[in-house]
Amino acid sequence: MPAVDDILFSRRRAERFAQLLDEANGGRRHHVRSRVDSQLAPLVAVGQRLSVDPPTAEVSPDFRTGLRAMLLATAEREGMGAPPATAEPAAPRAAATSRGSLLPAVTARRARARGAILVGIAAGAIAVSGISAASENAVPGDALYGMKRSTERAQLALASSDVSRGQLFLDFARTRLGEAAELRGDRIGYSAVLDDMDADTRQGIRLLTAAAVQRAEPASLDTVNAFVASQRRAVTNLLDGASRADRERTRRSLALLDSIRERSDSVRAAIACGLPAPTGSDALGPTPTTCPGER
């Protein structure tokens, strides 16, 4: 993760953060991407979280004083909120241009915008420091689990294509699998996290199989098959020492993975024999017809 100072005082990153936070809260999409988007995703998640669930923790006087001093020093350095300097004797009105008459107002708006962005970035950076990393190992029921899921939603919002979103969903399914391993023995929690895992899996598979059909090339199906192979081995490991109820629930996830492999193979075959794009679809994406000559 980049140094906090780099985030706080980089104008471009600050402006991009403001755009992303606005988009995440339902504002107008700017239809641009930046190489820092992935770095800012945790901050966007924190910003959303703070807007709907403000923290109730008490802030120590020393921290409040230090933060105020830092913001005031930055505001002074950037010239934000400073009264306008004494004007020089005005030139004759005829020499003034319309452009020059607008400069003070434009400068003031920019100063206010920089101030608002700075405060937002400072609050987000302080809140995210340590929290994002700590939430990576959170499981359902932990205080930081909501932050973990908010970060995932921010990553999806920043994804540049359906293929990227599909791959992210499969990554999240792997994450849910790790959470399930921690919740074995908790029948309700274990079943619920496997439900989430299967939902993430279906979302990712639907996006990737649809991309394969639209592009008439099987590259994204290779991603699907690699996921199924590794995920099936890991899910099978959950059966060891599991209770009867946990074993029954685990087998449903294994059956889903088997269905996904069958769908991937049928989509690949349809692409290979040049069938037109299927018109039907289900929870796993397009449902291709059988190639001529196959039973």
PDB file of C-alpha atoms in Angstrom:
ATOM      1  CA  MET A   1       0.000   0.000   0.000  1.00  0.00           C
ATOM      2  CA  PRO A   2       1.424   3.459  -0.853  1.00  0.00           C
ATOM      3  CA  ALA A   3       2.545   5.769   1.919  1.00  0.00           C
ATOM      4  CA  VAL A   4      -0.293   7.802   3.455  1.00  0.00           C
ATOM      5  CA  ASP A   5       1.579  11.044   2.710  1.00  0.00           C
ATOM      6  CA  ASP A   6       1.612  10.136  -0.989  1.00  0.00           C
ATOM      7  CA  ILE A   7      -2.173   9.741  -0.962  1.00  0.00           C
ATOM      8  CA  LEU A   8      -2.874  12.817   1.148  1.00  0.00           C
ATOM      9  CA  PHE A   9      -0.875  15.274  -0.873  1.00  0.00           C
ATOM     10  CA  SER A  10      -1.200  13.994  -4.431  1.00  0.00           C
ATOM     11  CA  ARG A  11      -3.754  16.239  -6.089  1.00  0.00           C
ATOM     12  CA  ARG A  12      -4.505  13.795  -8.882  1.00  0.00           C
ATOM     13  CA  ARG A  13      -5.126  10.951  -6.455  1.00  0.00           C
ATOM     14  CA  ALA A  14      -7.283  13.209  -4.304  1.00  0.00           C
ATOM     15  CA  GLU A  15      -9.399  14.245  -7.266  1.00  0.00           C
ATOM     16  CA  ARG A  16      -9.687  10.647  -8.477  1.00  0.00           C
ATOM     17  CA  PHE A  17     -10.704   9.524  -4.979  1.00  0.00           C
ATOM     18  CA  ALA A  18     -13.439  12.166  -4.940  1.00  0.00           C
ATOM     19  CA  GLN A  19     -14.722  10.889  -8.312  1.00  0.00           C
ATOM     20  CA  LEU A  20     -14.737   7.249  -7.184  1.00  0.00           C
ATOM     21  CA  LEU A  21     -16.466   8.044  -3.911  1.00  0.00           C
ATOM     22  CA  ASP A  22     -19.098  10.043  -5.781  1.00  0.00           C
ATOM     23  CA  GLU A  23     -19.670   7.134  -8.209  1.00  0.00           C
ATOM     24  CA  ALA A  24     -19.876   4.612  -5.358  1.00  0.00           C
ATOM     25  CA  ASN A  25     -22.572   6.730  -3.690  1.00  0.00           C
ATOM     26  CA  GLY A  26     -24.694   6.814  -6.836  1.00  0.00           C
ATOM     27  CA  GLY A  27     -23.243   9.866  -8.565  1.00  0.00           C
ATOM     28  CA  ARG A  28     -22.506  10.319 -12.256  1.00  0.00           C
ATOM     29  CA  ARG A  29     -19.965   7.834 -13.632  1.00  0.00           C
ATOM     30  CA  HIS A  30     -16.932   9.470 -15.206  1.00  0.00           C
ATOM     31  CA  HIS A  31     -16.151   6.534 -17.554  1.00  0.00           C
ATOM     32  CA  VAL A  32     -12.405   6.777 -16.994  1.00  0.00           C
ATOM     33  CA  ARG A  33      -9.950   4.452 -15.311  1.00  0.00           C
ATOM     34  CA  SER A  34      -6.726   5.204 -13.496  1.00  0.00           C
ATOM     35  CA  ARG A  35      -3.810   3.032 -12.454  1.00  0.00           C
ATOM     36  CA  VAL A  36      -4.359   4.129  -8.843  1.00  0.00           C
ATOM     37  CA  ASP A  37      -7.989   2.892  -8.756  1.00  0.00           C
ATOM     38  CA  SER A  38      -7.015  -0.429  -7.149  1.00  0.00           C
ATOM     39  CA  GLN A  39      -4.981   1.410  -4.501  1.00  0.00           C
ATOM     40  CA  LEU A  40      -7.894   3.708  -3.711  1.00  0.00           C
ATOM     41  CA  ALA A  41     -10.495   0.909  -3.505  1.00  0.00           C
ATOM     42  CA  PRO A  42     -10.024   0.376   0.269  1.00  0.00           C
ATOM     43  CA  LEU A  43     -10.418   4.131   0.844  1.00  0.00           C
ATOM     44  CA  VAL A  44     -13.608   4.175  -1.240  1.00  0.00           C
ATOM     45  CA  ALA A  45     -14.964   1.296   0.851  1.00  0.00           C
ATOM     46  CA  VAL A  46     -14.137   3.184   4.034  1.00  0.00           C
ATOM     47  CA  GLY A  47     -15.793   6.329   2.714  1.00  0.00           C
ATOM     48  CA  GLN A  48     -18.996   4.426   1.939  1.00  0.00           C
ATOM     49  CA  ARG A  49     -18.910   2.737   5.319  1.00  0.00           C
ATOM     50  CA  LEU A  50     -18.427   6.003   7.176  1.00  0.00           C
ATOM     51  CA  SER A  51     -21.287   7.659   5.303  1.00  0.00           C
ATOM     52  CA  VAL A  52     -23.844   5.017   6.358  1.00  0.00           C
ATOM     53  CA  ASP A  53     -22.380   3.931   9.687  1.00  0.00           C
ATOM     54  CA  PRO A  54     -20.415   6.757  11.321  1.00  0.00           C
ATOM     55  CA  PRO A  55     -17.949   5.560  13.964  1.00  0.00           C
ATOM     56  CA  THR A  56     -18.947   6.090  17.577  1.00  0.00           C
ATOM     57  CA  ALA A  57     -15.483   5.827  19.079  1.00  0.00           C
ATOM     58  CA  GLU A  58     -14.309   8.769  21.159  1.00  0.00           C
ATOM     59  CA  VAL A  59     -11.378  10.716  19.710  1.00  0.00           C
ATOM     60  CA  SER A  60      -8.680  11.655  22.194  1.00  0.00           C
ATOM     61  CA  PRO A  61      -7.964  15.376  22.651  1.00  0.00           C
ATOM     62  CA  ASP A  62      -4.318  14.884  21.632  1.00  0.00           C
ATOM     63  CA  PHE A  63      -5.319  13.214  18.371  1.00  0.00           C
ATOM     64  CA  ARG A  64      -7.908  15.901  17.634  1.00  0.00           C
ATOM     65  CA  THR A  65      -5.372  18.648  18.278  1.00  0.00           C
ATOM     66  CA  GLY A  66      -2.726  17.002  16.098  1.00  0.00           C
ATOM     67  CA  LEU A  67      -5.134  16.405  13.207  1.00  0.00           C
ATOM     68  CA  ARG A  68      -6.382  19.990  13.371  1.00  0.00           C
ATOM     69  CA  ALA A  69      -2.813  21.303  13.305  1.00  0.00           C
ATOM     70  CA  MET A  70      -1.977  19.138  10.286  1.00  0.00           C
ATOM     71  CA  LEU A  71      -5.051  20.276   8.341  1.00  0.00           C
ATOM     72  CA  LEU A  72      -4.489  23.934   9.190  1.00  0.00           C
ATOM     73  CA  ALA A  73      -0.851  23.723   8.122  1.00  0.00           C
ATOM     74  CA  THR A  74      -1.839  22.137   4.829  1.00  0.00           C
ATOM     75  CA  ALA A  75      -4.608  24.675   4.270  1.00  0.00           C
ATOM     76  CA  GLU A  76      -2.164  27.502   4.885  1.00  0.00           C
ATOM     77  CA  ARG A  77       0.392  26.008   2.523  1.00  0.00           C
ATOM     78  CA  GLU A  78      -2.239  25.513  -0.206  1.00  0.00           C
ATOM     79  CA  GLY A  79      -3.738  28.967   0.338  1.00  0.00           C
ATOM     80  CA  MET A  80      -7.165  27.555   1.214  1.00  0.00           C
ATOM     81  CA  GLY A  81      -9.433  29.869   3.137  1.00  0.00           C
ATOM     82  CA  ALA A  82      -6.954  32.754   3.096  1.00  0.00           C
ATOM     83  CA  PRO A  83      -8.428  36.235   2.584  1.00  0.00           C
ATOM     84  CA  PRO A  84      -7.605  37.799  -0.765  1.00  0.00           C
ATOM     85  CA  ALA A  85      -4.464  39.912  -0.847  1.00  0.00           C
ATOM     86  CA  THR A  86      -4.814  43.674  -1.021  1.00  0.00           C
ATOM     87  CA  ALA A  87      -5.566  44.481  -4.588  1.00  0.00           C
ATOM     88  CA  GLU A  88      -3.345  46.710  -6.659  1.00  0.00           C
ATOM     89  CA  PRO A  89      -4.917  49.864  -8.035  1.00  0.00           C
ATOM     90  CA  ALA A  90      -7.433  48.741 -10.563  1.00  0.00           C
ATOM     91  CA  ALA A  91      -6.702  49.199 -14.212  1.00  0.00           C
ATOM     92  CA  PRO A  92      -9.180  51.149 -16.282  1.00  0.00           C
ATOM     93  CA  ARG A  93     -12.418  49.192 -16.695  1.00  0.00           C
ATOM     94  CA  ALA A  94     -11.919  49.130 -20.422  1.00  0.00           C
ATOM     95  CA  ALA A  95      -8.751  47.066 -19.974  1.00  0.00           C
ATOM     96  CA  ALA A  96     -10.421  44.388 -17.845  1.00  0.00           C
ATOM     97  CA  THR A  97     -11.403  41.209 -19.633  1.00  0.00           C
ATOM     98  CA  SER A  98     -14.278  38.896 -18.865  1.00  0.00           C
ATOM     99  CA  ARG A  99     -11.752  36.130 -18.255  1.00  0.00           C
ATOM    100  CA  GLY A 100      -9.931  38.183 -15.636  1.00  0.00           C
ATOM    101  CA  SER A 101     -13.146  39.067 -13.845  1.00  0.00           C
ATOM    102  CA  LEU A 102     -13.941  35.355 -13.363  1.00  0.00           C
ATOM    103  CA  LEU A 103     -10.546  34.350 -11.966  1.00  0.00           C
ATOM    104  CA  PRO A 104     -11.210  35.201  -8.282  1.00  0.00           C
ATOM    105  CA  ALA A 105     -14.442  33.177  -8.234  1.00  0.00           C
ATOM    106  CA  VAL A 106     -12.821  30.215 -10.011  1.00  0.00           C
ATOM    107  CA  THR A 107      -9.858  30.303  -7.644  1.00  0.00           C
ATOM    108  CA  ALA A 108     -12.154  30.372  -4.619  1.00  0.00           C
ATOM    109  CA  ARG A 109     -14.150  27.387  -5.880  1.00  0.00           C
ATOM    110  CA  ARG A 110     -10.982  25.426  -6.524  1.00  0.00           C
ATOM    111  CA  ALA A 111      -9.673  26.269  -3.064  1.00  0.00           C
ATOM    112  CA  ARG A 112     -12.901  25.081  -1.443  1.00  0.00           C
ATOM    113  CA  ALA A 113     -12.828  21.906  -3.527  1.00  0.00           C
ATOM    114  CA  ARG A 114      -9.224  21.209  -2.523  1.00  0.00           C
ATOM    115  CA  GLY A 115     -10.166  21.767   1.102  1.00  0.00           C
ATOM    116  CA  ALA A 116     -13.094  19.368   0.940  1.00  0.00           C
ATOM    117  CA  ILE A 117     -11.043  16.731  -0.845  1.00  0.00           C
ATOM    118  CA  LEU A 118      -8.206  17.091   1.665  1.00  0.00           C
ATOM    119  CA  VAL A 119     -10.496  16.629   4.642  1.00  0.00           C
ATOM    120  CA  GLY A 120     -12.154  13.603   3.014  1.00  0.00           C
ATOM    121  CA  ILE A 121      -8.846  11.999   2.138  1.00  0.00           C
ATOM    122  CA  ALA A 122      -7.441  12.662   5.612  1.00  0.00           C
ATOM    123  CA  ALA A 123     -10.460  11.072   7.282  1.00  0.00           C
ATOM    124  CA  GLY A 124     -10.382   8.089   4.908  1.00  0.00           C
ATOM    125  CA  ALA A 125      -6.638   7.547   5.244  1.00  0.00           C
ATOM    126  CA  ILE A 126      -6.772   7.688   9.027  1.00  0.00           C
ATOM    127  CA  ALA A 127      -9.713   5.290   9.140  1.00  0.00           C
ATOM    128  CA  VAL A 128      -8.259   2.831   6.655  1.00  0.00           C
ATOM    129  CA  SER A 129      -4.832   2.666   8.271  1.00  0.00           C
ATOM    130  CA  GLY A 130      -4.574  -0.854   9.623  1.00  0.00           C
ATOM    131  CA  ILE A 131      -8.293  -1.591   9.237  1.00  0.00           C
ATOM    132  CA  SER A 132      -8.175  -2.823   5.637  1.00  0.00           C
ATOM    133  CA  ALA A 133      -5.296  -5.204   6.350  1.00  0.00           C
ATOM    134  CA  ALA A 134      -6.881  -6.422   9.594  1.00  0.00           C
ATOM    135  CA  SER A 135     -10.201  -7.133   7.870  1.00  0.00           C
ATOM    136  CA  GLU A 136      -8.624  -9.536   5.359  1.00  0.00           C
ATOM    137  CA  ASN A 137      -8.825 -12.410   7.862  1.00  0.00           C
ATOM    138  CA  ALA A 138     -12.249 -11.475   9.250  1.00  0.00           C
ATOM    139  CA  VAL A 139     -15.040 -14.064   9.154  1.00  0.00           C
ATOM    140  CA  PRO A 140     -18.816 -13.619   9.514  1.00  0.00           C
ATOM    141  CA  GLY A 141     -19.558 -12.384  12.999  1.00  0.00           C
ATOM    142  CA  ASP A 142     -16.314 -10.416  13.341  1.00  0.00           C
ATOM    143  CA  ALA A 143     -16.534  -6.643  13.765  1.00  0.00           C
ATOM    144  CA  LEU A 144     -14.468  -6.015  10.627  1.00  0.00           C
ATOM    145  CA  TYR A 145     -16.312  -8.415   8.332  1.00  0.00           C
ATOM    146  CA  GLY A 146     -18.548  -5.647   6.987  1.00  0.00           C
ATOM    147  CA  MET A 147     -15.439  -3.675   6.032  1.00  0.00           C
ATOM    148  CA  LYS A 148     -14.082  -6.710   4.198  1.00  0.00           C
ATOM    149  CA  ARG A 149     -17.232  -7.091   2.117  1.00  0.00           C
ATOM    150  CA  SER A 150     -17.401  -3.326   1.462  1.00  0.00           C
ATOM    151  CA  THR A 151     -13.875  -3.477   0.045  1.00  0.00           C
ATOM    152  CA  GLU A 152     -14.965  -6.297  -2.278  1.00  0.00           C
ATOM    153  CA  ARG A 153     -17.927  -4.262  -3.532  1.00  0.00           C
ATOM    154  CA  ALA A 154     -15.611  -1.332  -4.195  1.00  0.00           C
ATOM    155  CA  GLN A 155     -13.299  -3.597  -6.210  1.00  0.00           C
ATOM    156  CA  LEU A 156     -16.241  -4.745  -8.322  1.00  0.00           C
ATOM    157  CA  ALA A 157     -17.295  -1.146  -8.933  1.00  0.00           C
ATOM    158  CA  LEU A 158     -13.797  -0.350 -10.195  1.00  0.00           C
ATOM    159  CA  ALA A 159     -13.488  -3.397 -12.488  1.00  0.00           C
ATOM    160  CA  SER A 160     -13.057  -2.386 -16.112  1.00  0.00           C
ATOM    161  CA  SER A 161     -14.855  -5.283 -17.858  1.00  0.00           C
ATOM    162  CA  ASP A 162     -17.171  -8.246 -17.347  1.00  0.00           C
ATOM    163  CA  VAL A 163     -14.177 -10.572 -17.525  1.00  0.00           C
ATOM    164  CA  SER A 164     -12.457  -8.648 -14.726  1.00  0.00           C
ATOM    165  CA  ARG A 165     -15.634  -8.729 -12.651  1.00  0.00           C
ATOM    166  CA  GLY A 166     -16.015 -12.445 -13.291  1.00  0.00           C
ATOM    167  CA  GLN A 167     -12.478 -13.113 -12.122  1.00  0.00           C
ATOM    168  CA  LEU A 168     -13.082 -11.005  -9.020  1.00  0.00           C
ATOM    169  CA  PHE A 169     -16.203 -13.008  -8.159  1.00  0.00           C
ATOM    170  CA  LEU A 170     -14.181 -16.220  -8.384  1.00  0.00           C
ATOM    171  CA  ASP A 171     -11.536 -14.677  -6.118  1.00  0.00           C
ATOM    172  CA  PHE A 172     -14.290 -13.850  -3.637  1.00  0.00           C
ATOM    173  CA  ALA A 173     -15.553 -17.442  -3.847  1.00  0.00           C
ATOM    174  CA  ARG A 174     -12.053 -18.610  -2.861  1.00  0.00           C
ATOM    175  CA  THR A 175     -12.158 -16.167   0.040  1.00  0.00           C
ATOM    176  CA  ARG A 176     -15.538 -17.516   1.184  1.00  0.00           C
ATOM    177  CA  LEU A 177     -14.042 -21.017   1.083  1.00  0.00           C
ATOM    178  CA  GLY A 178     -11.313 -19.946   3.496  1.00  0.00           C
ATOM    179  CA  GLU A 179     -13.971 -18.470   5.787  1.00  0.00           C
ATOM    180  CA  ALA A 180     -15.940 -21.723   5.654  1.00  0.00           C
ATOM    181  CA  ALA A 181     -12.874 -23.644   6.821  1.00  0.00           C
ATOM    182  CA  GLU A 182     -12.795 -21.391   9.906  1.00  0.00           C
ATOM    183  CA  LEU A 183     -16.502 -21.936  10.616  1.00  0.00           C
ATOM    184  CA  ARG A 184     -16.682 -25.728  10.516  1.00  0.00           C
ATOM    185  CA  GLY A 185     -18.758 -26.926  13.444  1.00  0.00           C
ATOM    186  CA  ASP A 186     -20.938 -23.799  13.362  1.00  0.00           C
ATOM    187  CA  ARG A 187     -23.779 -25.298  11.324  1.00  0.00           C
ATOM    188  CA  ILE A 188     -25.625 -22.053  10.615  1.00  0.00           C
ATOM    189  CA  GLY A 189     -22.530 -19.936   9.958  1.00  0.00           C
ATOM    190  CA  TYR A 190     -20.885 -22.650   7.837  1.00  0.00           C
ATOM    191  CA  SER A 191     -23.960 -23.116   5.659  1.00  0.00           C
ATOM    192  CA  ALA A 192     -24.434 -19.364   5.244  1.00  0.00           C
ATOM    193  CA  VAL A 193     -20.869 -18.733   4.087  1.00  0.00           C
ATOM    194  CA  LEU A 194     -21.084 -21.629   1.613  1.00  0.00           C
ATOM    195  CA  ASP A 195     -24.292 -20.060   0.283  1.00  0.00           C
ATOM    196  CA  ASP A 196     -22.322 -16.849  -0.295  1.00  0.00           C
ATOM    197  CA  MET A 197     -19.485 -18.834  -1.875  1.00  0.00           C
ATOM    198  CA  ASP A 198     -21.846 -20.530  -4.316  1.00  0.00           C
ATOM    199  CA  ALA A 199     -23.518 -17.198  -5.142  1.00  0.00           C
ATOM    200  CA  ASP A 200     -20.135 -15.599  -5.906  1.00  0.00           C
ATOM    201  CA  THR A 201     -19.209 -18.639  -7.980  1.00  0.00           C
ATOM    202  CA  ARG A 202     -22.385 -18.433 -10.086  1.00  0.00           C
ATOM    203  CA  GLN A 203     -21.915 -14.698 -10.646  1.00  0.00           C
ATOM    204  CA  GLY A 204     -18.357 -15.174 -11.833  1.00  0.00           C
ATOM    205  CA  ILE A 205     -19.131 -18.176 -14.047  1.00  0.00           C
ATOM    206  CA  ARG A 206     -22.086 -16.416 -15.673  1.00  0.00           C
ATOM    207  CA  LEU A 207     -19.924 -13.426 -16.604  1.00  0.00           C
ATOM    208  CA  LEU A 208     -17.039 -15.533 -17.915  1.00  0.00           C
ATOM    209  CA  THR A 209     -19.106 -17.979 -19.971  1.00  0.00           C
ATOM    210  CA  ALA A 210     -21.069 -15.060 -21.454  1.00  0.00           C
ATOM    211  CA  ALA A 211     -17.783 -13.371 -22.388  1.00  0.00           C
ATOM    212  CA  ALA A 212     -16.576 -16.554 -24.086  1.00  0.00           C
ATOM    213  CA  VAL A 213     -19.755 -16.759 -26.167  1.00  0.00           C
ATOM    214  CA  GLN A 214     -19.781 -13.062 -27.086  1.00  0.00           C
ATOM    215  CA  ARG A 215     -16.153 -13.148 -28.205  1.00  0.00           C
ATOM    216  CA  ALA A 216     -16.422 -16.632 -29.739  1.00  0.00           C
ATOM    217  CA  GLU A 217     -13.133 -17.608 -28.105  1.00  0.00           C
ATOM    218  CA  PRO A 218     -12.555 -19.883 -25.100  1.00  0.00           C
ATOM    219  CA  ALA A 219      -9.842 -17.978 -23.171  1.00  0.00           C
ATOM    220  CA  SER A 220     -12.141 -17.128 -20.264  1.00  0.00           C
ATOM    221  CA  LEU A 221     -13.217 -20.788 -20.112  1.00  0.00           C
ATOM    222  CA  ASP A 222      -9.619 -21.697 -19.259  1.00  0.00           C
ATOM    223  CA  THR A 223     -10.011 -19.474 -16.198  1.00  0.00           C
ATOM    224  CA  VAL A 224     -13.255 -21.277 -15.348  1.00  0.00           C
ATOM    225  CA  ASN A 225     -11.687 -24.732 -15.624  1.00  0.00           C
ATOM    226  CA  ALA A 226      -8.648 -23.783 -13.551  1.00  0.00           C
ATOM    227  CA  PHE A 227     -10.942 -22.387 -10.858  1.00  0.00           C
ATOM    228  CA  VAL A 228     -13.119 -25.508 -10.807  1.00  0.00           C
ATOM    229  CA  ALA A 229     -10.110 -27.822 -10.492  1.00  0.00           C
ATOM    230  CA  SER A 230      -8.495 -25.989  -7.576  1.00  0.00           C
ATOM    231  CA  GLN A 231     -11.758 -25.099  -5.846  1.00  0.00           C
ATOM    232  CA  ARG A 232     -13.061 -28.655  -6.013  1.00  0.00           C
ATOM    233  CA  ARG A 233      -9.940 -30.002  -4.305  1.00  0.00           C
ATOM    234  CA  ALA A 234     -10.220 -27.412  -1.546  1.00  0.00           C
ATOM    235  CA  VAL A 235     -13.961 -27.956  -1.026  1.00  0.00           C
ATOM    236  CA  THR A 236     -13.414 -31.724  -0.850  1.00  0.00           C
ATOM    237  CA  ASN A 237     -10.972 -31.133   2.011  1.00  0.00           C
ATOM    238  CA  LEU A 238     -13.832 -29.644   4.030  1.00  0.00           C
ATOM    239  CA  LEU A 239     -15.415 -33.093   4.230  1.00  0.00           C
ATOM    240  CA  ASP A 240     -12.650 -34.403   6.495  1.00  0.00           C
ATOM    241  CA  GLY A 241     -13.929 -34.587  10.059  1.00  0.00           C
ATOM    242  CA  ALA A 242     -17.111 -32.675   9.209  1.00  0.00           C
ATOM    243  CA  SER A 243     -20.453 -33.304  10.847  1.00  0.00           C
ATOM    244  CA  ARG A 244     -23.221 -34.992   8.891  1.00  0.00           C
ATOM    245  CA  ALA A 245     -25.026 -31.674   8.272  1.00  0.00           C
ATOM    246  CA  ASP A 246     -21.813 -29.967   7.151  1.00  0.00           C
ATOM    247  CA  ARG A 247     -20.977 -32.851   4.823  1.00  0.00           C
ATOM    248  CA  GLU A 248     -24.407 -32.689   3.166  1.00  0.00           C
ATOM    249  CA  ARG A 249     -24.069 -28.940   2.655  1.00  0.00           C
ATOM    250  CA  THR A 250     -20.525 -29.315   1.294  1.00  0.00           C
ATOM    251  CA  ARG A 251     -21.649 -31.884  -1.273  1.00  0.00           C
ATOM    252  CA  ARG A 252     -24.089 -29.350  -2.726  1.00  0.00           C
ATOM    253  CA  SER A 253     -21.185 -27.014  -3.431  1.00  0.00           C
ATOM    254  CA  LEU A 254     -19.269 -29.880  -5.039  1.00  0.00           C
ATOM    255  CA  ALA A 255     -22.277 -30.665  -7.250  1.00  0.00           C
ATOM    256  CA  LEU A 256     -22.348 -27.026  -8.364  1.00  0.00           C
ATOM    257  CA  LEU A 257     -18.690 -27.192  -9.380  1.00  0.00           C
ATOM    258  CA  ASP A 258     -19.364 -30.365 -11.383  1.00  0.00           C
ATOM    259  CA  SER A 259     -22.237 -28.629 -13.183  1.00  0.00           C
ATOM    260  CA  ILE A 260     -19.964 -25.697 -13.970  1.00  0.00           C
ATOM    261  CA  ARG A 261     -17.356 -27.947 -15.547  1.00  0.00           C
ATOM    262  CA  GLU A 262     -20.034 -29.546 -17.730  1.00  0.00           C
ATOM    263  CA  ARG A 263     -21.292 -26.133 -18.820  1.00  0.00           C
ATOM    264  CA  SER A 264     -17.783 -24.946 -19.612  1.00  0.00           C
ATOM    265  CA  ASP A 265     -17.167 -28.008 -21.768  1.00  0.00           C
ATOM    266  CA  SER A 266     -20.443 -27.550 -23.662  1.00  0.00           C
ATOM    267  CA  VAL A 267     -19.752 -23.849 -24.306  1.00  0.00           C
ATOM    268  CA  ARG A 268     -16.249 -24.691 -25.528  1.00  0.00           C
ATOM    269  CA  ALA A 269     -17.624 -27.334 -27.893  1.00  0.00           C
ATOM    270  CA  ALA A 270     -20.233 -24.921 -29.247  1.00  0.00           C
ATOM    271  CA  ILE A 271     -17.558 -22.323 -29.970  1.00  0.00           C
ATOM    272  CA  ALA A 272     -15.332 -24.912 -31.650  1.00  0.00           C
ATOM    273  CA  CYS A 273     -18.045 -26.074 -34.047  1.00  0.00           C
ATOM    274  CA  GLY A 274     -19.176 -22.540 -34.888  1.00  0.00           C
ATOM    275  CA  LEU A 275     -22.671 -22.622 -33.426  1.00  0.00           C
ATOM    276  CA  PRO A 276     -24.469 -19.262 -33.230  1.00  0.00           C
ATOM    277  CA  ALA A 277     -24.605 -17.572 -29.841  1.00  0.00           C
ATOM    278  CA  PRO A 278     -27.273 -19.263 -27.697  1.00  0.00           C
ATOM    279  CA  THR A 279     -30.384 -17.276 -26.922  1.00  0.00           C
ATOM    280  CA  GLY A 280     -31.150 -19.052 -23.661  1.00  0.00           C
ATOM    281  CA  SER A 281     -29.339 -18.727 -20.349  1.00  0.00           C
ATOM    282  CA  ASP A 282     -29.605 -19.747 -16.715  1.00  0.00           C
ATOM    283  CA  ALA A 283     -27.706 -19.215 -13.455  1.00  0.00           C
ATOM    284  CA  LEU A 284     -24.464 -20.424 -15.084  1.00  0.00           C
ATOM    285  CA  GLY A 285     -24.738 -18.274 -18.190  1.00  0.00           C
ATOM    286  CA  PRO A 286     -25.519 -19.179 -21.839  1.00  0.00           C
ATOM    287  CA  THR A 287     -27.040 -22.608 -22.525  1.00  0.00           C
ATOM    288  CA  PRO A 288     -25.606 -23.734 -25.881  1.00  0.00           C
ATOM    289  CA  THR A 289     -27.163 -26.384 -28.076  1.00  0.00           C
ATOM    290  CA  THR A 290     -25.367 -29.600 -29.029  1.00  0.00           C
ATOM    291  CA  CYS A 291     -23.098 -29.584 -32.024  1.00  0.00           C
ATOM    292  CA  PRO A 292     -24.368 -31.496 -35.113  1.00  0.00           C
ATOM    293  CA  GLY A 293     -23.354 -35.150 -35.008  1.00  0.00           C
ATOM    294  CA  GLU A 294     -23.176 -35.293 -31.189  1.00  0.00           C
ATOM    295  CA  ARG A 295     -25.624 -37.168 -29.068  1.00  0.00           C
TER     296      ARG A 295
END
